[in-house]
Amino acid sequence: EPEVTQTPSHQVTQMGQEVILRCVPISNHLYFYWYRQILGQKVEFLVSFYNNEISEKSEIFDDQFSVERPDGSNFTLKIRSTKLEDSAMYFCASRAVYGTEAFFGQGTRLTVV
Amino acid sequence: DQQVKQNSPSLSVQEGRISILNCDYTNSMFDYFLWYKKYPAEGPTFLISISSIKDKNEDGRFTVFLNKSAKHLSLHIVPSQPGDSAVYFCAASGKTGNQFYFGTGTSLTVIP
């Protein structure tokens, strides 16, 4: 069964460092999303992406964040200068063009120390 | 601004009985409503969805009911099994599907 895959599963980084979280969406899906969940809190929307453009972004997704689809299969989230409060599980998701549901990856646990 | 709300943080049910998880929303423009199941340290897994033009959708042991006038939906699991123990998230999206709005989740424990 097709699935969204995310790497790495766990990333530890020092405050102020740049991190890139990687995702391989389900092939033939064209809508991509990043969400995050801080421990014990709700699942928060970061950004959606379609046709090589950001479709929508939340207030969390400030200038420190960026997304890219560098090739036909990968979708990345970059955090330029990480803060302690960026520590969270980051989930990538994808959706088919005529689909109504998003399918999520297993997540990357980002720990900023 | 929480557009999707799950007011019960937890629910315990005996194995074999019905589990009813509830969700309320505020935005009447939502087009689709979804339920996801999530285990710790894993991503949300899609369970079942319902279009705003329907009031019921069934898939095996899972049924979702939508009451648009009350802006309320519920997920029924019958019969409940211990493997159903997880956090259940209600989510909603508009016509564009550019964002899925998640509730805060309900932790379901099915007691053997």
mmCIF file of C-alpha atoms in Angstrom:
data_model
loop_
_atom_site.group_PDB
_atom_site.id
_atom_site.type_symbol
_atom_site.label_atom_id
_atom_site.label_comp_id
_atom_site.label_asym_id
_atom_site.label_seq_id
_atom_site.Cartn_x
_atom_site.Cartn_y
_atom_site.Cartn_z
ATOM 1 C CA GLU A 1 0.000 0.000 0.000
ATOM 2 C CA PRO A 2 1.442 3.400 -0.928
ATOM 3 C CA GLU A 3 2.568 5.486 2.000
ATOM 4 C CA VAL A 4 4.180 8.770 2.864
ATOM 5 C CA THR A 5 7.717 8.292 4.125
ATOM 6 C CA GLN A 6 9.672 10.738 6.250
ATOM 7 C CA THR A 7 13.351 10.924 7.107
ATOM 8 C CA PRO A 8 14.979 11.053 9.533
ATOM 9 C CA SER A 9 12.710 9.561 12.183
ATOM 10 C CA HIS A 10 14.530 11.529 14.861
ATOM 11 C CA GLN A 11 16.727 14.613 14.519
ATOM 12 C CA VAL A 12 18.613 16.286 17.328
ATOM 13 C CA THR A 13 20.035 19.707 16.592
ATOM 14 C CA GLN A 14 21.565 22.597 18.443
ATOM 15 C CA MET A 15 19.661 25.825 18.797
ATOM 16 C CA GLY A 16 20.414 28.154 15.910
ATOM 17 C CA GLN A 17 21.280 25.374 13.488
ATOM 18 C CA GLU A 18 19.458 24.723 10.231
ATOM 19 C CA VAL A 19 17.534 21.509 9.761
ATOM 20 C CA ILE A 20 15.925 19.942 6.723
ATOM 21 C CA LEU A 21 13.139 17.442 7.180
ATOM 22 C CA ARG A 22 12.466 15.217 4.226
ATOM 23 C CA CYS A 23 9.331 13.622 2.927
ATOM 24 C CA VAL A 24 8.454 11.400 0.006
ATOM 25 C CA PRO A 25 4.735 11.833 -0.659
ATOM 26 C CA ILE A 26 2.586 9.161 -2.249
ATOM 27 C CA SER A 27 3.341 9.129 -5.951
ATOM 28 C CA ASN A 28 0.675 10.818 -8.096
ATOM 29 C CA HIS A 29 -0.385 12.967 -5.123
ATOM 30 C CA LEU A 30 -0.019 16.633 -5.906
ATOM 31 C CA TYR A 31 -1.053 18.334 -2.658
ATOM 32 C CA PHE A 32 1.475 18.340 0.167
ATOM 33 C CA TYR A 33 1.300 19.476 3.755
ATOM 34 C CA TRP A 34 3.425 19.930 6.833
ATOM 35 C CA TYR A 35 1.939 19.720 10.300
ATOM 36 C CA ARG A 36 3.539 19.551 13.698
ATOM 37 C CA GLN A 37 2.570 18.390 17.155
ATOM 38 C CA ILE A 38 4.361 19.666 20.201
ATOM 39 C CA LEU A 39 4.337 17.024 22.932
ATOM 40 C CA GLY A 40 0.938 16.849 24.564
ATOM 41 C CA GLN A 41 -0.541 19.544 22.366
ATOM 42 C CA LYS A 42 -2.732 19.677 19.305
ATOM 43 C CA VAL A 43 -1.808 18.908 15.702
ATOM 44 C CA GLU A 44 -0.944 22.267 14.135
ATOM 45 C CA PHE A 45 -1.004 23.187 10.473
ATOM 46 C CA LEU A 46 2.141 24.727 9.061
ATOM 47 C CA VAL A 47 1.825 24.911 5.298
ATOM 48 C CA SER A 48 0.239 23.418 2.198
ATOM 49 C CA PHE A 49 1.847 23.233 -1.231
ATOM 50 C CA TYR A 50 0.502 22.649 -4.715
ATOM 51 C CA ASN A 51 1.863 23.195 -8.184
ATOM 52 C CA ASN A 52 5.225 24.349 -6.838
ATOM 53 C CA GLU A 53 3.650 27.065 -4.759
ATOM 54 C CA ILE A 54 2.554 27.547 -1.188
ATOM 55 C CA SER A 55 -1.246 27.332 -1.122
ATOM 56 C CA GLU A 56 -1.731 28.326 2.468
ATOM 57 C CA LYS A 57 0.405 28.844 5.545
ATOM 58 C CA SER A 58 -0.193 29.437 9.222
ATOM 59 C CA GLU A 59 1.189 32.083 11.539
ATOM 60 C CA ILE A 60 3.721 29.525 12.760
ATOM 61 C CA PHE A 61 5.233 29.335 9.283
ATOM 62 C CA ASP A 62 7.313 32.490 9.494
ATOM 63 C CA ASP A 63 10.476 33.512 7.647
ATOM 64 C CA GLN A 64 12.463 30.835 9.448
ATOM 65 C CA PHE A 65 10.527 28.144 7.604
ATOM 66 C CA SER A 66 10.580 27.220 3.949
ATOM 67 C CA VAL A 67 9.388 24.342 1.808
ATOM 68 C CA GLU A 68 10.691 22.972 -1.418
ATOM 69 C CA ARG A 69 9.985 20.246 -3.920
ATOM 70 C CA PRO A 70 13.516 19.828 -5.228
ATOM 71 C CA ASP A 71 12.664 16.972 -7.581
ATOM 72 C CA GLY A 72 9.729 14.836 -8.636
ATOM 73 C CA SER A 73 9.558 12.812 -5.473
ATOM 74 C CA ASN A 74 10.791 14.764 -2.438
ATOM 75 C CA PHE A 75 9.146 17.488 -0.395
ATOM 76 C CA THR A 76 11.252 19.205 2.246
ATOM 77 C CA LEU A 77 10.734 21.498 5.202
ATOM 78 C CA LYS A 78 13.659 23.691 6.191
ATOM 79 C CA ILE A 79 13.987 25.532 9.459
ATOM 80 C CA ARG A 80 16.780 28.061 9.098
ATOM 81 C CA SER A 81 17.670 28.812 12.688
ATOM 82 C CA THR A 82 16.035 26.415 15.103
ATOM 83 C CA LYS A 83 14.666 27.495 18.460
ATOM 84 C CA LEU A 84 13.965 25.383 21.523
ATOM 85 C CA GLU A 85 10.239 25.809 20.902
ATOM 86 C CA ASP A 86 10.576 24.177 17.478
ATOM 87 C CA SER A 87 10.973 20.832 19.240
ATOM 88 C CA ALA A 88 8.013 18.752 18.073
ATOM 89 C CA MET A 89 6.887 15.885 15.876
ATOM 90 C CA TYR A 90 6.695 17.086 12.307
ATOM 91 C CA PHE A 91 4.284 15.308 9.992
ATOM 92 C CA CYS A 92 4.231 15.416 6.231
ATOM 93 C CA ALA A 93 1.020 14.566 4.390
ATOM 94 C CA SER A 94 -0.126 14.293 0.811
ATOM 95 C CA ARG A 95 -3.433 14.237 -0.995
ATOM 96 C CA ALA A 96 -4.532 13.175 -4.446
ATOM 97 C CA VAL A 97 -5.888 15.830 -6.770
ATOM 98 C CA TYR A 98 -9.468 14.593 -6.494
ATOM 99 C CA GLY A 99 -9.072 13.060 -3.068
ATOM 100 C CA THR A 100 -10.634 14.409 0.090
ATOM 101 C CA GLU A 101 -8.332 12.888 2.660
ATOM 102 C CA ALA A 102 -4.696 13.547 3.468
ATOM 103 C CA PHE A 103 -2.365 10.675 4.212
ATOM 104 C CA PHE A 104 0.289 11.238 6.813
ATOM 105 C CA GLY A 105 3.820 9.982 7.255
ATOM 106 C CA GLN A 106 5.176 8.528 10.474
ATOM 107 C CA GLY A 107 6.702 11.822 11.475
ATOM 108 C CA THR A 108 10.125 13.218 12.333
ATOM 109 C CA ARG A 109 10.795 13.943 15.959
ATOM 110 C CA LEU A 110 12.830 17.144 16.089
ATOM 111 C CA THR A 111 14.633 17.882 19.316
ATOM 112 C CA VAL A 112 16.352 21.247 19.638
ATOM 113 C CA VAL A 113 18.893 21.457 22.456
ATOM 114 C CA ASP B 1 -9.298 30.156 17.149
ATOM 115 C CA GLN B 2 -10.260 26.504 17.462
ATOM 116 C CA GLN B 3 -12.610 25.762 14.578
ATOM 117 C CA VAL B 4 -12.812 22.047 15.378
ATOM 118 C CA LYS B 5 -13.333 20.960 18.962
ATOM 119 C CA GLN B 6 -13.295 17.679 20.761
ATOM 120 C CA ASN B 7 -14.482 18.338 24.264
ATOM 121 C CA SER B 8 -13.773 14.919 25.727
ATOM 122 C CA PRO B 9 -10.038 14.366 26.194
ATOM 123 C CA SER B 10 -10.548 10.720 27.097
ATOM 124 C CA LEU B 11 -13.042 7.880 26.915
ATOM 125 C CA SER B 12 -13.012 4.354 28.340
ATOM 126 C CA VAL B 13 -15.199 1.598 26.949
ATOM 127 C CA GLN B 14 -15.541 -2.117 27.580
ATOM 128 C CA GLU B 15 -14.542 -4.448 24.784
ATOM 129 C CA GLY B 16 -17.518 -5.337 22.611
ATOM 130 C CA ARG B 17 -19.469 -2.208 23.507
ATOM 131 C CA ILE B 18 -19.991 0.890 21.404
ATOM 132 C CA SER B 19 -17.498 3.767 21.463
ATOM 133 C CA ILE B 20 -18.900 7.184 20.577
ATOM 134 C CA LEU B 21 -16.479 9.994 19.942
ATOM 135 C CA ASN B 22 -17.813 13.489 19.464
ATOM 136 C CA CYS B 23 -16.663 16.549 17.582
ATOM 137 C CA ASP B 24 -18.045 20.049 17.135
ATOM 138 C CA TYR B 25 -17.108 22.662 14.582
ATOM 139 C CA THR B 26 -17.796 26.332 14.073
ATOM 140 C CA ASN B 27 -17.217 26.941 10.360
ATOM 141 C CA SER B 28 -20.302 26.201 8.265
ATOM 142 C CA MET B 29 -18.162 26.342 5.104
ATOM 143 C CA PHE B 30 -16.384 23.074 5.840
ATOM 144 C CA ASP B 31 -16.935 20.576 3.056
ATOM 145 C CA TYR B 32 -15.435 17.375 4.392
ATOM 146 C CA PHE B 33 -15.027 15.895 7.809
ATOM 147 C CA LEU B 34 -12.545 13.201 8.640
ATOM 148 C CA TRP B 35 -11.518 10.977 11.499
ATOM 149 C CA TYR B 36 -7.941 9.957 12.095
ATOM 150 C CA LYS B 37 -6.517 7.455 14.529
ATOM 151 C CA LYS B 38 -3.120 8.060 16.075
ATOM 152 C CA TYR B 39 -0.791 5.918 18.122
ATOM 153 C CA PRO B 40 2.017 7.527 20.156
ATOM 154 C CA ALA B 41 5.064 8.502 18.091
ATOM 155 C CA GLU B 42 3.257 7.670 14.838
ATOM 156 C CA GLY B 43 1.506 9.746 12.224
ATOM 157 C CA PRO B 44 -2.282 10.070 12.059
ATOM 158 C CA THR B 45 -3.938 7.260 10.105
ATOM 159 C CA PHE B 46 -7.006 8.070 8.055
ATOM 160 C CA LEU B 47 -10.083 6.167 9.191
ATOM 161 C CA ILE B 48 -13.234 7.482 7.590
ATOM 162 C CA SER B 49 -14.643 10.674 6.133
ATOM 163 C CA ILE B 50 -17.971 12.216 5.295
ATOM 164 C CA SER B 51 -19.023 14.868 2.839
ATOM 165 C CA SER B 52 -21.071 17.799 4.102
ATOM 166 C CA ILE B 53 -23.921 16.731 1.828
ATOM 167 C CA LYS B 54 -24.368 13.448 3.659
ATOM 168 C CA ASP B 55 -25.425 12.646 7.184
ATOM 169 C CA LYS B 56 -23.967 9.173 7.559
ATOM 170 C CA ASN B 57 -21.084 7.135 6.243
ATOM 171 C CA GLU B 58 -20.286 3.599 7.267
ATOM 172 C CA ASP B 59 -17.176 1.485 6.830
ATOM 173 C CA GLY B 60 -17.144 -1.814 8.647
ATOM 174 C CA ARG B 61 -17.177 -1.197 12.394
ATOM 175 C CA PHE B 62 -16.858 2.566 11.912
ATOM 176 C CA THR B 63 -19.737 4.924 11.243
ATOM 177 C CA VAL B 64 -19.582 8.690 11.122
ATOM 178 C CA PHE B 65 -22.700 10.792 11.631
ATOM 179 C CA LEU B 66 -22.957 14.430 10.651
ATOM 180 C CA ASN B 67 -25.522 16.870 12.011
ATOM 181 C CA LYS B 68 -24.995 20.078 10.061
ATOM 182 C CA SER B 69 -27.628 22.078 11.879
ATOM 183 C CA ALA B 70 -25.883 21.366 15.175
ATOM 184 C CA LYS B 71 -22.413 21.564 13.610
ATOM 185 C CA HIS B 72 -21.662 18.241 15.216
ATOM 186 C CA LEU B 73 -20.239 14.937 14.091
ATOM 187 C CA SER B 74 -19.608 11.693 15.846
ATOM 188 C CA LEU B 75 -17.693 8.499 15.232
ATOM 189 C CA HIS B 76 -19.236 5.230 16.352
ATOM 190 C CA ILE B 77 -17.115 2.134 16.716
ATOM 191 C CA VAL B 78 -19.065 -1.090 17.110
ATOM 192 C CA PRO B 79 -17.973 -3.432 18.546
ATOM 193 C CA SER B 80 -14.995 -1.824 20.215
ATOM 194 C CA GLN B 81 -11.800 -3.864 20.335
ATOM 195 C CA PRO B 82 -8.661 -3.413 22.469
ATOM 196 C CA GLY B 83 -6.712 -2.594 19.281
ATOM 197 C CA ASP B 84 -8.922 0.461 18.870
ATOM 198 C CA SER B 85 -7.200 2.061 21.849
ATOM 199 C CA ALA B 86 -5.560 5.202 20.444
ATOM 200 C CA VAL B 87 -6.069 8.939 20.141
ATOM 201 C CA TYR B 88 -8.797 9.872 17.673
ATOM 202 C CA PHE B 89 -8.700 13.190 15.889
ATOM 203 C CA CYS B 90 -11.582 14.839 14.144
ATOM 204 C CA ALA B 91 -10.583 17.044 11.194
ATOM 205 C CA ALA B 92 -12.337 19.244 8.679
ATOM 206 C CA SER B 93 -11.481 20.860 5.384
ATOM 207 C CA GLY B 94 -13.012 23.378 3.046
ATOM 208 C CA LYS B 95 -13.553 23.181 -0.720
ATOM 209 C CA THR B 96 -9.930 23.913 -1.584
ATOM 210 C CA GLY B 97 -8.492 21.270 0.745
ATOM 211 C CA ASN B 98 -5.595 23.618 1.424
ATOM 212 C CA GLN B 99 -5.796 22.965 5.136
ATOM 213 C CA PHE B 100 -7.168 20.290 7.418
ATOM 214 C CA TYR B 101 -8.291 21.690 10.746
ATOM 215 C CA PHE B 102 -7.727 19.259 13.580
ATOM 216 C CA GLY B 103 -9.467 18.892 16.897
ATOM 217 C CA THR B 104 -7.484 18.328 20.082
ATOM 218 C CA GLY B 105 -8.103 14.582 20.086
ATOM 219 C CA THR B 106 -9.864 12.052 22.297
ATOM 220 C CA SER B 107 -7.888 9.245 23.853
ATOM 221 C CA LEU B 108 -9.918 6.044 23.630
ATOM 222 C CA THR B 109 -9.152 3.105 25.897
ATOM 223 C CA VAL B 110 -10.943 -0.145 25.210
ATOM 224 C CA ILE B 111 -10.825 -2.356 28.270
ATOM 225 C CA PRO B 112 -10.609 -6.125 27.588
#
